[in-house]
N, CA and C atoms as an extended XYZ file, in Angstrom:
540
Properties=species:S:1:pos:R:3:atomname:S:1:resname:S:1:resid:I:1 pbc="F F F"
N         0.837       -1.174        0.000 N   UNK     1
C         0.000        0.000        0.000 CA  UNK     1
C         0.887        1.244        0.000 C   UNK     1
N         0.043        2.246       -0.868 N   UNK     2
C         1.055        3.526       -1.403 CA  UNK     2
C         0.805        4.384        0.494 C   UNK     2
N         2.253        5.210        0.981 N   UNK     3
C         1.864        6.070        2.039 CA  UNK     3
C         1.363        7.094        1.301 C   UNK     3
N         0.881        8.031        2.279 N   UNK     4
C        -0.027        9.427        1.769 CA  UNK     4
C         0.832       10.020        0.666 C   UNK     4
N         2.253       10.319        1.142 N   UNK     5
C         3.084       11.253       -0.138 CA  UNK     5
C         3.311       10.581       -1.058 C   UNK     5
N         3.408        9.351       -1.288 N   UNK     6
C         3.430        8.539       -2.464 CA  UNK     6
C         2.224        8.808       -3.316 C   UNK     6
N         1.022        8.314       -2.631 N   UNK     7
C        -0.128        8.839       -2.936 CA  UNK     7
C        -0.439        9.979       -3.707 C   UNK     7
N         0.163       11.478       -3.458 N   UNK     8
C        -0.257       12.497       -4.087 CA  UNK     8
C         0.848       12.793       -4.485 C   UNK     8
N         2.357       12.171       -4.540 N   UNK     9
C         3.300       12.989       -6.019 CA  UNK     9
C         2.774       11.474       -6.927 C   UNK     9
N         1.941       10.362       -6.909 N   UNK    10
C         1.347        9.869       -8.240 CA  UNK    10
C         0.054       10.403       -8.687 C   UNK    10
N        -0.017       11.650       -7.977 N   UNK    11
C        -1.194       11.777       -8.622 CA  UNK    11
C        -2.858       11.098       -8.371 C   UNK    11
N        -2.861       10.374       -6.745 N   UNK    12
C        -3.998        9.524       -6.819 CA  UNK    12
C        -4.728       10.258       -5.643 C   UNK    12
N        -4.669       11.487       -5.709 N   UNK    13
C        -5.640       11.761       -4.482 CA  UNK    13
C        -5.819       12.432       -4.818 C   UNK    13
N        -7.431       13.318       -4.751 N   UNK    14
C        -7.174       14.632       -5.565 CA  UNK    14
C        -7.324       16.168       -3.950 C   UNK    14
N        -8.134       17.018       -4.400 N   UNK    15
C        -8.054       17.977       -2.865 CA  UNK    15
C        -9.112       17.629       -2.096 C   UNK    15
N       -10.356       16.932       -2.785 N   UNK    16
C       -11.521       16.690       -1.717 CA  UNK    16
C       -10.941       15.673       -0.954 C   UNK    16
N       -10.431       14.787       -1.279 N   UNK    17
C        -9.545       13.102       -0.953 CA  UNK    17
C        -8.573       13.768        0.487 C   UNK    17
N        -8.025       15.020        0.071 N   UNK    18
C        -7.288       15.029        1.164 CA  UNK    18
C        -7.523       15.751        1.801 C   UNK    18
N        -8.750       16.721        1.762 N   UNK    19
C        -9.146       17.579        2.579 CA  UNK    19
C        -9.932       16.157        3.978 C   UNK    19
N       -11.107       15.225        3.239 N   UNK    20
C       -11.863       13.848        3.763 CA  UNK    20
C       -10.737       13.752        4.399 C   UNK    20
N        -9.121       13.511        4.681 N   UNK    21
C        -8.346       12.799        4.910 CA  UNK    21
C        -7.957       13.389        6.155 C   UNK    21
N        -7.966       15.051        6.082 N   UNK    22
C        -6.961       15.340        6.441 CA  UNK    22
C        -8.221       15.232        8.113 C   UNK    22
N        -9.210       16.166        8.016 N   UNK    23
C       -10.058       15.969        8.759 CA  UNK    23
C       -10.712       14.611        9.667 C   UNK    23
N       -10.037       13.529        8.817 N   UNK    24
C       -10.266       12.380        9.885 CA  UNK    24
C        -9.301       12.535       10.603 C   UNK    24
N        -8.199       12.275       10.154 N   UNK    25
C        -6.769       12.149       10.580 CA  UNK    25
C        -6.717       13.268       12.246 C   UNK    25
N        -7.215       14.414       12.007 N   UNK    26
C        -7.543       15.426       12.760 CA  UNK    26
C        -8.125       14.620       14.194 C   UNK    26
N        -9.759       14.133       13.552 N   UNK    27
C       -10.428       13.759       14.680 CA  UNK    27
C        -9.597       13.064       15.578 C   UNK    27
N        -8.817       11.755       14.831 N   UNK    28
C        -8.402       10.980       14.928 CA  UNK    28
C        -7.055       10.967       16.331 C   UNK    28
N        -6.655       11.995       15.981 N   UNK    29
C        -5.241       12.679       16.735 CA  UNK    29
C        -6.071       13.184       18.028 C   UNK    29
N        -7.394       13.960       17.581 N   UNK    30
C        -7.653       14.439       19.275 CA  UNK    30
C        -8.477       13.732       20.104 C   UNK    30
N        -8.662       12.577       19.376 N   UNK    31
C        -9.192       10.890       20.238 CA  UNK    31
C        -8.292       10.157       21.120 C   UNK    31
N        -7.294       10.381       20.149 N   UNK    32
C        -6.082        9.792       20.538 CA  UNK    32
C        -5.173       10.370       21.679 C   UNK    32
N        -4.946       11.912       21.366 N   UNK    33
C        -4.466       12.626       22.488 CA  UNK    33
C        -5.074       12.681       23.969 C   UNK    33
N        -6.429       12.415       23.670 N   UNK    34
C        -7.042       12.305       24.723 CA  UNK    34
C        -7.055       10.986       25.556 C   UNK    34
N        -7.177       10.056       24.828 N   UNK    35
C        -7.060        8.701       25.598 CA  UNK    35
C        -5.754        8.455       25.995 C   UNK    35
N        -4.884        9.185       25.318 N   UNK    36
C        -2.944        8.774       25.626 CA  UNK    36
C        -2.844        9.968       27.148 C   UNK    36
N        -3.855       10.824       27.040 N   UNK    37
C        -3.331       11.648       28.459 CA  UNK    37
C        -4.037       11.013       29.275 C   UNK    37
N        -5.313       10.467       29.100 N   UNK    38
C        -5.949        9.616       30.308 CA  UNK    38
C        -5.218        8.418       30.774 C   UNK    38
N        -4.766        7.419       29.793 N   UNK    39
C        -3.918        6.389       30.010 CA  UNK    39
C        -2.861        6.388       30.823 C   UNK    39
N        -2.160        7.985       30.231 N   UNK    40
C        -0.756        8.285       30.641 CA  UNK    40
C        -0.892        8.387       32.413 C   UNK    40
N        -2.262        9.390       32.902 N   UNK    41
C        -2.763        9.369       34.084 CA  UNK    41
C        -2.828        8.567       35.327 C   UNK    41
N        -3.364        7.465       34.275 N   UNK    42
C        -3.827        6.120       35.212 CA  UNK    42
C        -2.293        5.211       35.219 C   UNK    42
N        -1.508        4.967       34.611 N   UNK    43
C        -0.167        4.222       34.430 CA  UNK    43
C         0.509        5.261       35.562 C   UNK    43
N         0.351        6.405       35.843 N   UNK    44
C         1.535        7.236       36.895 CA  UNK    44
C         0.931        6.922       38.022 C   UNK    44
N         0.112        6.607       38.871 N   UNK    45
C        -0.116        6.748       39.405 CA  UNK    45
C        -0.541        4.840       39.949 C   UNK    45
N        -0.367        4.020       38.983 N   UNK    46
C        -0.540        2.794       39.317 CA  UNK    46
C         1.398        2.049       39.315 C   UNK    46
N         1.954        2.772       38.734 N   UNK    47
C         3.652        2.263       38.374 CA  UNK    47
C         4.779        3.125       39.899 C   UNK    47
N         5.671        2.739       39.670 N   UNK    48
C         6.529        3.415       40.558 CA  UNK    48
C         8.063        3.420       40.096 C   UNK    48
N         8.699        3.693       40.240 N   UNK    49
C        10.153        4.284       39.660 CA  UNK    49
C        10.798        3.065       39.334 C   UNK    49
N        11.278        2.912       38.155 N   UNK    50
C        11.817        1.846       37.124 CA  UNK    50
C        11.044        0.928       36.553 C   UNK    50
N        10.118        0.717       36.656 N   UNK    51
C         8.841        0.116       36.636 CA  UNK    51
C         8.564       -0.044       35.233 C   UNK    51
N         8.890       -0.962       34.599 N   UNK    52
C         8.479       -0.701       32.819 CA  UNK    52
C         7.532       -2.596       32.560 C   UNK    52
N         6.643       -1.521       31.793 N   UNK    53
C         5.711       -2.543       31.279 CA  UNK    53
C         6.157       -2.822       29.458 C   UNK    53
N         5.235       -3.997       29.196 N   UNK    54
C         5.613       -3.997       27.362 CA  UNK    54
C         4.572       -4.162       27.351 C   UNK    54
N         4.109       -3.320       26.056 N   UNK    55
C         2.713       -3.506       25.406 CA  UNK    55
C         2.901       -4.013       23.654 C   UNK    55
N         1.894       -4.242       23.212 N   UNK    56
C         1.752       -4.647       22.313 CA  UNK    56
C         3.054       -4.530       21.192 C   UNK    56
N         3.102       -3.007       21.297 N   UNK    57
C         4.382       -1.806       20.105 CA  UNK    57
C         5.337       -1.071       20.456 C   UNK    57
N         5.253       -1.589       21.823 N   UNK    58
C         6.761       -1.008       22.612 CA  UNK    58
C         6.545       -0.972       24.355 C   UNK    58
N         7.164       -0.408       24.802 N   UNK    59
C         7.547       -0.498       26.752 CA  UNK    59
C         7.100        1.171       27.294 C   UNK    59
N         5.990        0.462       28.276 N   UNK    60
C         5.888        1.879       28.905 CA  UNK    60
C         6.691        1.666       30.398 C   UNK    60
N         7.283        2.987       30.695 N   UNK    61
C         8.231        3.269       31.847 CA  UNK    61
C         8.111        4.185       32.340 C   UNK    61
N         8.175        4.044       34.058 N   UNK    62
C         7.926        4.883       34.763 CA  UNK    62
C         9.047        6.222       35.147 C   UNK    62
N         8.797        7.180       34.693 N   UNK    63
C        10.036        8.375       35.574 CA  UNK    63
C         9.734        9.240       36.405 C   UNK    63
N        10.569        9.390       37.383 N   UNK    64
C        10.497        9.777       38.581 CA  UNK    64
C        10.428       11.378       38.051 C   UNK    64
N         9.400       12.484       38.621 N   UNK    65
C         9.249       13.575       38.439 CA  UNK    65
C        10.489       14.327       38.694 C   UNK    65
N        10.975       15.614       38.901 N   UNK    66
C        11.756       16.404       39.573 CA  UNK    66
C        10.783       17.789       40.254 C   UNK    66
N        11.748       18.244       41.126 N   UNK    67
C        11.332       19.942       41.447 CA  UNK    67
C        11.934       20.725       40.588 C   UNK    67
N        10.731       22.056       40.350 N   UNK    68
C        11.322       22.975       39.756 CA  UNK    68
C        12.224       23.397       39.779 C   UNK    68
N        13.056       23.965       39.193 N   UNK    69
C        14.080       25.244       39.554 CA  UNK    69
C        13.920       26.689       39.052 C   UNK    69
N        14.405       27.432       39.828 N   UNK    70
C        13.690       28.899       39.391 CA  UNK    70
C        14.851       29.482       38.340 C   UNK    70
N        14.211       30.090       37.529 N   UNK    71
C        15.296       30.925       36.320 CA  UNK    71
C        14.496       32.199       36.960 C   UNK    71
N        15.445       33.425       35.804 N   UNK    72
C        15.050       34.393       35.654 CA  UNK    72
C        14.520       34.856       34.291 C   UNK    72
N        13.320       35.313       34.863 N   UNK    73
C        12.523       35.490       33.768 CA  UNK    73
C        12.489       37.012       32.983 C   UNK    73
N        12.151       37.976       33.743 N   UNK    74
C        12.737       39.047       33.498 CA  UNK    74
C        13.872       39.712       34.259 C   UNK    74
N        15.043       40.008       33.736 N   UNK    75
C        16.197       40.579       34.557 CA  UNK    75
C        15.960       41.659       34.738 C   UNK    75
N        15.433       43.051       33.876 N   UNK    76
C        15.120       44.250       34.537 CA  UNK    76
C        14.185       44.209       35.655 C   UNK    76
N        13.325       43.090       35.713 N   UNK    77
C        12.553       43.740       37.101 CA  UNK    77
C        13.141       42.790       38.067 C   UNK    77
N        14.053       41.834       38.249 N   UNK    78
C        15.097       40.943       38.829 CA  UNK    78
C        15.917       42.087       39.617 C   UNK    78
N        16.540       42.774       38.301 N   UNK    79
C        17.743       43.887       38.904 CA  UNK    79
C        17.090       44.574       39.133 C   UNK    79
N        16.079       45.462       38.994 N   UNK    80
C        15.151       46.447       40.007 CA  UNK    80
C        14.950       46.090       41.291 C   UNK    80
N        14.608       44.735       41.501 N   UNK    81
C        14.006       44.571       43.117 CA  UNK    81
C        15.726       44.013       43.986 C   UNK    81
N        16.118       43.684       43.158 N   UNK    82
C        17.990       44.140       43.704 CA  UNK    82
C        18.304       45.244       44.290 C   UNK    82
N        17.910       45.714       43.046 N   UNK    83
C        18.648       47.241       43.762 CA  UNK    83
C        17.742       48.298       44.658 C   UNK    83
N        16.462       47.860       44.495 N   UNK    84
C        15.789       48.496       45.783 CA  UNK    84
C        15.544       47.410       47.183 C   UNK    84
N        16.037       46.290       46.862 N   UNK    85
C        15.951       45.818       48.480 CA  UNK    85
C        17.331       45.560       48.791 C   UNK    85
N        18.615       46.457       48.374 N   UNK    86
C        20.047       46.524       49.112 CA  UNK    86
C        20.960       45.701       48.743 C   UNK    86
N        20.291       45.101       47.334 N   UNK    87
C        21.699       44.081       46.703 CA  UNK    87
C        22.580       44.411       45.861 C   UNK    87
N        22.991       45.925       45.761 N   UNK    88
C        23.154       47.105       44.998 CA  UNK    88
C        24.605       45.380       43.880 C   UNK    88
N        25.244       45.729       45.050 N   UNK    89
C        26.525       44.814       44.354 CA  UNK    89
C        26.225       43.472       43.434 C   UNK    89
N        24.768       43.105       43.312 N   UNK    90
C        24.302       41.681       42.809 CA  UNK    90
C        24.123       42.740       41.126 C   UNK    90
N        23.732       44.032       41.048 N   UNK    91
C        23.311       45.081       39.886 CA  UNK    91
C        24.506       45.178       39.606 C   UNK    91
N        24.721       45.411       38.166 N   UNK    92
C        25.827       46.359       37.481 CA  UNK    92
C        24.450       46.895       36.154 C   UNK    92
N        25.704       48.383       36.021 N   UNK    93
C        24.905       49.398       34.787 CA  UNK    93
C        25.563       48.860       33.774 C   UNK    93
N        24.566       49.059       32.541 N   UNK    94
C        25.049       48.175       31.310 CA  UNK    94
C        24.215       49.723       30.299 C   UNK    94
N        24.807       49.368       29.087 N   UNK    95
C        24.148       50.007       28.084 CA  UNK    95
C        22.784       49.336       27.505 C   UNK    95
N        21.624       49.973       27.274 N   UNK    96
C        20.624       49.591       26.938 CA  UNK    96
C        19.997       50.368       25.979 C   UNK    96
N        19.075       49.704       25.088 N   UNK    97
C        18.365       50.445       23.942 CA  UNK    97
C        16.997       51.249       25.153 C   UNK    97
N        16.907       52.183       24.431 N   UNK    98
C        15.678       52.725       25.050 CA  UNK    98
C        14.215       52.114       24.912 C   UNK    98
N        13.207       52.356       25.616 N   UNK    99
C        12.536       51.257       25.382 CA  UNK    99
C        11.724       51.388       24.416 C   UNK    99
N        11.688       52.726       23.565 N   UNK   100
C        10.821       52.736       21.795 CA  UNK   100
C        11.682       52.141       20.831 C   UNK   100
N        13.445       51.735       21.193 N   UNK   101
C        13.891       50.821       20.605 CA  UNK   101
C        13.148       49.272       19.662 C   UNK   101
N        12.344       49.196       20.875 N   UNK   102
C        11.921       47.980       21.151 CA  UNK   102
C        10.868       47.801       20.075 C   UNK   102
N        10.295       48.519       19.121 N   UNK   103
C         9.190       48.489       18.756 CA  UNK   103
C         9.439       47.972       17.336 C   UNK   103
N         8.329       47.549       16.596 N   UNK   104
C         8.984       46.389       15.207 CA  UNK   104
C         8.972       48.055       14.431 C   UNK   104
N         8.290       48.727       14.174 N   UNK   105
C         8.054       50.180       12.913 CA  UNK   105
C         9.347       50.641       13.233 C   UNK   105
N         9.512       50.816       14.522 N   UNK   106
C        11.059       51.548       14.549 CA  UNK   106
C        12.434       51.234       14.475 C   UNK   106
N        12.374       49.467       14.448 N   UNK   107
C        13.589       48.860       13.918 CA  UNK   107
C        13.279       49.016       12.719 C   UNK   107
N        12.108       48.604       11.965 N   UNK   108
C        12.163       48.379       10.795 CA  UNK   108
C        12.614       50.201        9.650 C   UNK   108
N        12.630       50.951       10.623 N   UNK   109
C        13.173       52.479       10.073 CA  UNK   109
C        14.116       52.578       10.054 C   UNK   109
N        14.734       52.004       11.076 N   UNK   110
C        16.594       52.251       11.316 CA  UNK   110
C        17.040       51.316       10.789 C   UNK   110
N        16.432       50.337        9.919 N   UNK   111
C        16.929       49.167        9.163 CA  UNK   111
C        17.260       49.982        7.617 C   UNK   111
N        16.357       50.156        7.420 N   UNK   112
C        15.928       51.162        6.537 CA  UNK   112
C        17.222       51.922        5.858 C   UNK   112
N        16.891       53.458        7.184 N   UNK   113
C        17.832       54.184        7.630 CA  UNK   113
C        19.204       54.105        7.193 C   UNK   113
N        19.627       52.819        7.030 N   UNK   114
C        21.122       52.258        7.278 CA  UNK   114
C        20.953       51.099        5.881 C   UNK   114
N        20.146       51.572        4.415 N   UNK   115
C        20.658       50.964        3.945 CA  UNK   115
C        19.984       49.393        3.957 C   UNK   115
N        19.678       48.814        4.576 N   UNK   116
C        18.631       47.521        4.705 CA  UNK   116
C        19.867       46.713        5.009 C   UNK   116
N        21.056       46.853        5.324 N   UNK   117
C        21.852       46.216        5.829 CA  UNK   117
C        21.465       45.367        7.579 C   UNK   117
N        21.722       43.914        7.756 N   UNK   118
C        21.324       44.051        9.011 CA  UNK   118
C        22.689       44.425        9.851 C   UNK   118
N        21.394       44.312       10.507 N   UNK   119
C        22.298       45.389       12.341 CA  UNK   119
C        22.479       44.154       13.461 C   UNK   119
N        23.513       44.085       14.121 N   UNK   120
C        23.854       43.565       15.366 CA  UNK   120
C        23.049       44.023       16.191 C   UNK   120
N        22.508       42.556       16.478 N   UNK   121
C        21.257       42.695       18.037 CA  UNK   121
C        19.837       42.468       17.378 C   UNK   121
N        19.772       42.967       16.286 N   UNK   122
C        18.101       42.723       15.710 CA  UNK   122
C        18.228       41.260       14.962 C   UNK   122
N        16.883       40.804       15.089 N   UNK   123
C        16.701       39.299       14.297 CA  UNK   123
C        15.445       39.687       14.190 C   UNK   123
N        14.364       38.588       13.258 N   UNK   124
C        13.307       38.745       12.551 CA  UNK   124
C        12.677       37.566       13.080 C   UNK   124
N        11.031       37.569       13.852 N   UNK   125
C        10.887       36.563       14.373 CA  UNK   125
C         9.239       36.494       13.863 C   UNK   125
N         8.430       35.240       13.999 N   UNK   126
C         7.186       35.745       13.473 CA  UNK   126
C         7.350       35.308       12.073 C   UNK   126
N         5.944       36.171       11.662 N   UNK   127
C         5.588       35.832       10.517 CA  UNK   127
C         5.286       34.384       10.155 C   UNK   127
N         4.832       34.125        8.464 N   UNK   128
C         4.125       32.823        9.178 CA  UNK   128
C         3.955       32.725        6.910 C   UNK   128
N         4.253       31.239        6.831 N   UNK   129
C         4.164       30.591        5.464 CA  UNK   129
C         2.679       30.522        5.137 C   UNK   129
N         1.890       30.233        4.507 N   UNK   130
C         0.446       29.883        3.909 CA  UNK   130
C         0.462       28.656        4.115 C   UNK   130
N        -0.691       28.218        5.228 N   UNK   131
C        -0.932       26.966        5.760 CA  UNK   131
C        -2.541       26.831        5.565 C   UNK   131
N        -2.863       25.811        6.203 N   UNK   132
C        -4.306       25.196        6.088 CA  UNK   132
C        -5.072       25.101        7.521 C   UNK   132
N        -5.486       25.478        7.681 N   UNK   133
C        -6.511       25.699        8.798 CA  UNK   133
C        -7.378       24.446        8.886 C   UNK   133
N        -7.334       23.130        9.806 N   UNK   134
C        -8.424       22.356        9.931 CA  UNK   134
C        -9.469       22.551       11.160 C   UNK   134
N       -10.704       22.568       10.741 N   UNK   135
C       -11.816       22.665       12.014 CA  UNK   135
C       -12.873       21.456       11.598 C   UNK   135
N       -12.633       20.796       12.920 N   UNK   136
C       -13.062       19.215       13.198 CA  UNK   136
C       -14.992       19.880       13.444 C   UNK   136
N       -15.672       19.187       13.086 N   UNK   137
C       -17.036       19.479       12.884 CA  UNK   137
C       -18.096       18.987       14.062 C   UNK   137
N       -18.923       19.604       14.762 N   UNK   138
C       -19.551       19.284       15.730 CA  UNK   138
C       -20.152       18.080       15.747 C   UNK   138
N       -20.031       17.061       16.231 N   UNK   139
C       -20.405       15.616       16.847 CA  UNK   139
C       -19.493       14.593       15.917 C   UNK   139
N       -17.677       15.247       15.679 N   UNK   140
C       -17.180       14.422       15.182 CA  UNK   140
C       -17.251       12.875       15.796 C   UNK   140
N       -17.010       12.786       16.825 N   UNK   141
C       -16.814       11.507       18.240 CA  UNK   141
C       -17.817       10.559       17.509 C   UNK   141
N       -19.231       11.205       17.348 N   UNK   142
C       -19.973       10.059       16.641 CA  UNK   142
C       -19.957        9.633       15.552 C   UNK   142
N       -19.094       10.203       14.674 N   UNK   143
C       -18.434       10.158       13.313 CA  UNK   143
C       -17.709        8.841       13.176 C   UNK   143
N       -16.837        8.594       14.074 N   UNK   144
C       -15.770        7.723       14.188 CA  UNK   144
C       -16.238        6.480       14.749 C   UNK   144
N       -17.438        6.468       14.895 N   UNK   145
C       -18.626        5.327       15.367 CA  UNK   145
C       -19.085        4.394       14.489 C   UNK   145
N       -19.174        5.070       12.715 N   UNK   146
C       -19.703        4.832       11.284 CA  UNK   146
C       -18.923        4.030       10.808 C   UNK   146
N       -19.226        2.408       10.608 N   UNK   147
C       -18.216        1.859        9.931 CA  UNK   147
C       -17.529        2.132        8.619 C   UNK   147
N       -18.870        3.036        7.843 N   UNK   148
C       -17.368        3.744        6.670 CA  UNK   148
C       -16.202        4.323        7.228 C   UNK   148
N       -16.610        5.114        8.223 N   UNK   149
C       -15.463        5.945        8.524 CA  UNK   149
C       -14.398        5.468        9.068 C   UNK   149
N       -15.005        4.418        9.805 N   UNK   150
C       -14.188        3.526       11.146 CA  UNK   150
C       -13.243        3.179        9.807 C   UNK   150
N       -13.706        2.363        8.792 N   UNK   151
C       -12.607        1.645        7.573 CA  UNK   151
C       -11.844        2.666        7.015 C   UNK   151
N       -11.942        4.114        7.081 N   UNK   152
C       -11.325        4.763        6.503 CA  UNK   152
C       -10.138        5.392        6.801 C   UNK   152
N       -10.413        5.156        8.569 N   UNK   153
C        -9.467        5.389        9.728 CA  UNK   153
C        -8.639        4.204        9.719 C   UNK   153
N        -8.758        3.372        9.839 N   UNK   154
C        -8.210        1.928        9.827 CA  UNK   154
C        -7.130        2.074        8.052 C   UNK   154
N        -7.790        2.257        7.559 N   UNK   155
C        -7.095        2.311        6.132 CA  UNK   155
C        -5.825        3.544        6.162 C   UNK   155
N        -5.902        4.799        6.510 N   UNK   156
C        -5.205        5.701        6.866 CA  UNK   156
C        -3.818        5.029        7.375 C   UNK   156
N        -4.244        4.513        9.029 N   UNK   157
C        -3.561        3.837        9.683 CA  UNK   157
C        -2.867        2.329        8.735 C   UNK   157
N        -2.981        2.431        8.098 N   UNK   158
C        -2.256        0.858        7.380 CA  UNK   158
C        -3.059       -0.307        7.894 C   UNK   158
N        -4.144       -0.434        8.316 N   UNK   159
C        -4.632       -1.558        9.051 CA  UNK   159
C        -6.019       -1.853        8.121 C   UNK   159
N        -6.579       -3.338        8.228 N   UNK   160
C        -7.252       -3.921        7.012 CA  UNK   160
C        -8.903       -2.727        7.346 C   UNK   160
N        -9.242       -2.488        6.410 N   UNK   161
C       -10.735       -1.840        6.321 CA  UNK   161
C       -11.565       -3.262        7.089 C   UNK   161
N       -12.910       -2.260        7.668 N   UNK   162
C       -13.617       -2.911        8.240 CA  UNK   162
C       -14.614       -3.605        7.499 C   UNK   162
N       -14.771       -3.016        6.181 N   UNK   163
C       -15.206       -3.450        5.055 CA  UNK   163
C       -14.312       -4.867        4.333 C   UNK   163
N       -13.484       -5.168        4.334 N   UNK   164
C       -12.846       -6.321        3.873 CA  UNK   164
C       -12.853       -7.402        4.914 C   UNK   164
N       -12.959       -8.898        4.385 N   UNK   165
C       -13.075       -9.584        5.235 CA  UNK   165
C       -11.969      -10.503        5.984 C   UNK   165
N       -11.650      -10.312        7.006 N   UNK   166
C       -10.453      -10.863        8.257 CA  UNK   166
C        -9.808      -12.361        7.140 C   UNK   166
N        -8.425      -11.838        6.759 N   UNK   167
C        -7.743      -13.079        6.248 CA  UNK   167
C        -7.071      -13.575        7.512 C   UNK   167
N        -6.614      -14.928        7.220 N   UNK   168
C        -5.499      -15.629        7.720 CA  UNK   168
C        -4.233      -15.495        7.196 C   UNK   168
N        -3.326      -15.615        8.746 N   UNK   169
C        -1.639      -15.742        8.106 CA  UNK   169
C        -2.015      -17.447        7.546 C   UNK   169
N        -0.788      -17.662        6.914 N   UNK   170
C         0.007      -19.072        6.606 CA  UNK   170
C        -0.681      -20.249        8.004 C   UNK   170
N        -0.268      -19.516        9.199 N   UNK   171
C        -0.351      -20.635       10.213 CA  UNK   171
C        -2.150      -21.095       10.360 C   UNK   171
N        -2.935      -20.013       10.070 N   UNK   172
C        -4.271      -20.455        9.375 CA  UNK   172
C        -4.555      -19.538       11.347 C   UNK   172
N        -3.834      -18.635       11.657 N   UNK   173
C        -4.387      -18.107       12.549 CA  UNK   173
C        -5.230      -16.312       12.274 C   UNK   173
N        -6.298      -16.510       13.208 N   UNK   174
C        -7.039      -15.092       12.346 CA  UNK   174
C        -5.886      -13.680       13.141 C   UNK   174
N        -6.044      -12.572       12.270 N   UNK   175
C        -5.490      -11.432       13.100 CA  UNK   175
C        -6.023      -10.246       12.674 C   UNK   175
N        -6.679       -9.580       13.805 N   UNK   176
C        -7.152       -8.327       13.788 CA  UNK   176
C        -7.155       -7.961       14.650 C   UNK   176
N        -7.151       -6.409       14.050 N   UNK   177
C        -6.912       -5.164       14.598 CA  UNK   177
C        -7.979       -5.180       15.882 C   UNK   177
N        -9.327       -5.317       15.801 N   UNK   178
C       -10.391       -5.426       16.500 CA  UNK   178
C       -10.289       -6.096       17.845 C   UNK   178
N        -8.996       -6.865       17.614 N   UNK   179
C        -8.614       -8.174       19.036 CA  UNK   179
C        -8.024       -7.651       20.035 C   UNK   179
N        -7.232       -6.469       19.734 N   UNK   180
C        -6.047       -6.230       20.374 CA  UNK   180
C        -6.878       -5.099       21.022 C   UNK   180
């Protein structure tokens, strides 16, 4: 069986195919996310430190949490409450941009200004490529209930449609997805 990108550089899917696709796939992930944080829930709290189980497609293992540690998050108001509660010596004065520095119109003037050459200290952050927006449709959950769909999910996933009927390996033993 062709994967998805195989699929569309031959040419066999067209945009409704992968829009249908992309939107299961969607549901699919926030079914999934959800049952993997509930699971994840119930396994922490039933396991204890080194503790590894095997499941079907790999080993779940237990890790021991840690305590936070504190960073600094902002240093000007860090070194402000320094230097007004007597830690003068923990402060040193440094050179600083003023704070309309700070603003994107007014780098983008002094960029300008200077030629469009860049400047030491400025970087470009943001902005954003042309993407696709998916919105999963009200009473998807019962969607994924529909044995078309159920086969279509199953098919996505590499696993036999619910529509085709359960072969045997060689050893003449049955195997499905449905068992496990």
């Amino acid at each position: 069986m062709k994967n998805i990108a195989e699929q569309i550089a031959d040419g066999d899917i067209n945009s409704y195919e992968a829009a249908n696709r992309l939107t299961l796939v969607e549901a699919m992930m926030k079914t999934l996310k959800a049952e993997s944080a509930t699971l994840r829930g119930f396994l922490s709290q039933q396991m204890v430190s080194k503790d590894k189980l095997t499941g079907i497609v790999g080993e779940v293992s237990y890790r021991d949490g840690h305590e936070a540690k504190p960073y600094v998050e902002d240093e000007k108001e860090l070194a402000s409450w320094l230097f007004d509660n007597g830690e003068d010596d923990s402060v040193e004065q440094v050179l600083v941009p003023k704070e309309y520095m700070f603003k994107p119109d007014v780098l983008v003037a002094l960029i300008k200004s200077h030629g469009g050459e860049a400047i030491p200290g400025i970087d470009f952050k943001g902005g954003s490529k042309p993407s696709v927006v998916i919105k999963v449709t009200k009473g998807w959950q019962s969607k994924l209930k529909d044995e078309k769909v159920l086969g279509q999910a199953k098919e996505l996933l590499g696993i036999e449609s619910g529509e085709e009927k359960q072969e045997t390996e060689e050893d003449g033993e049955e195997y499905s997805w449905d068992r496990i």
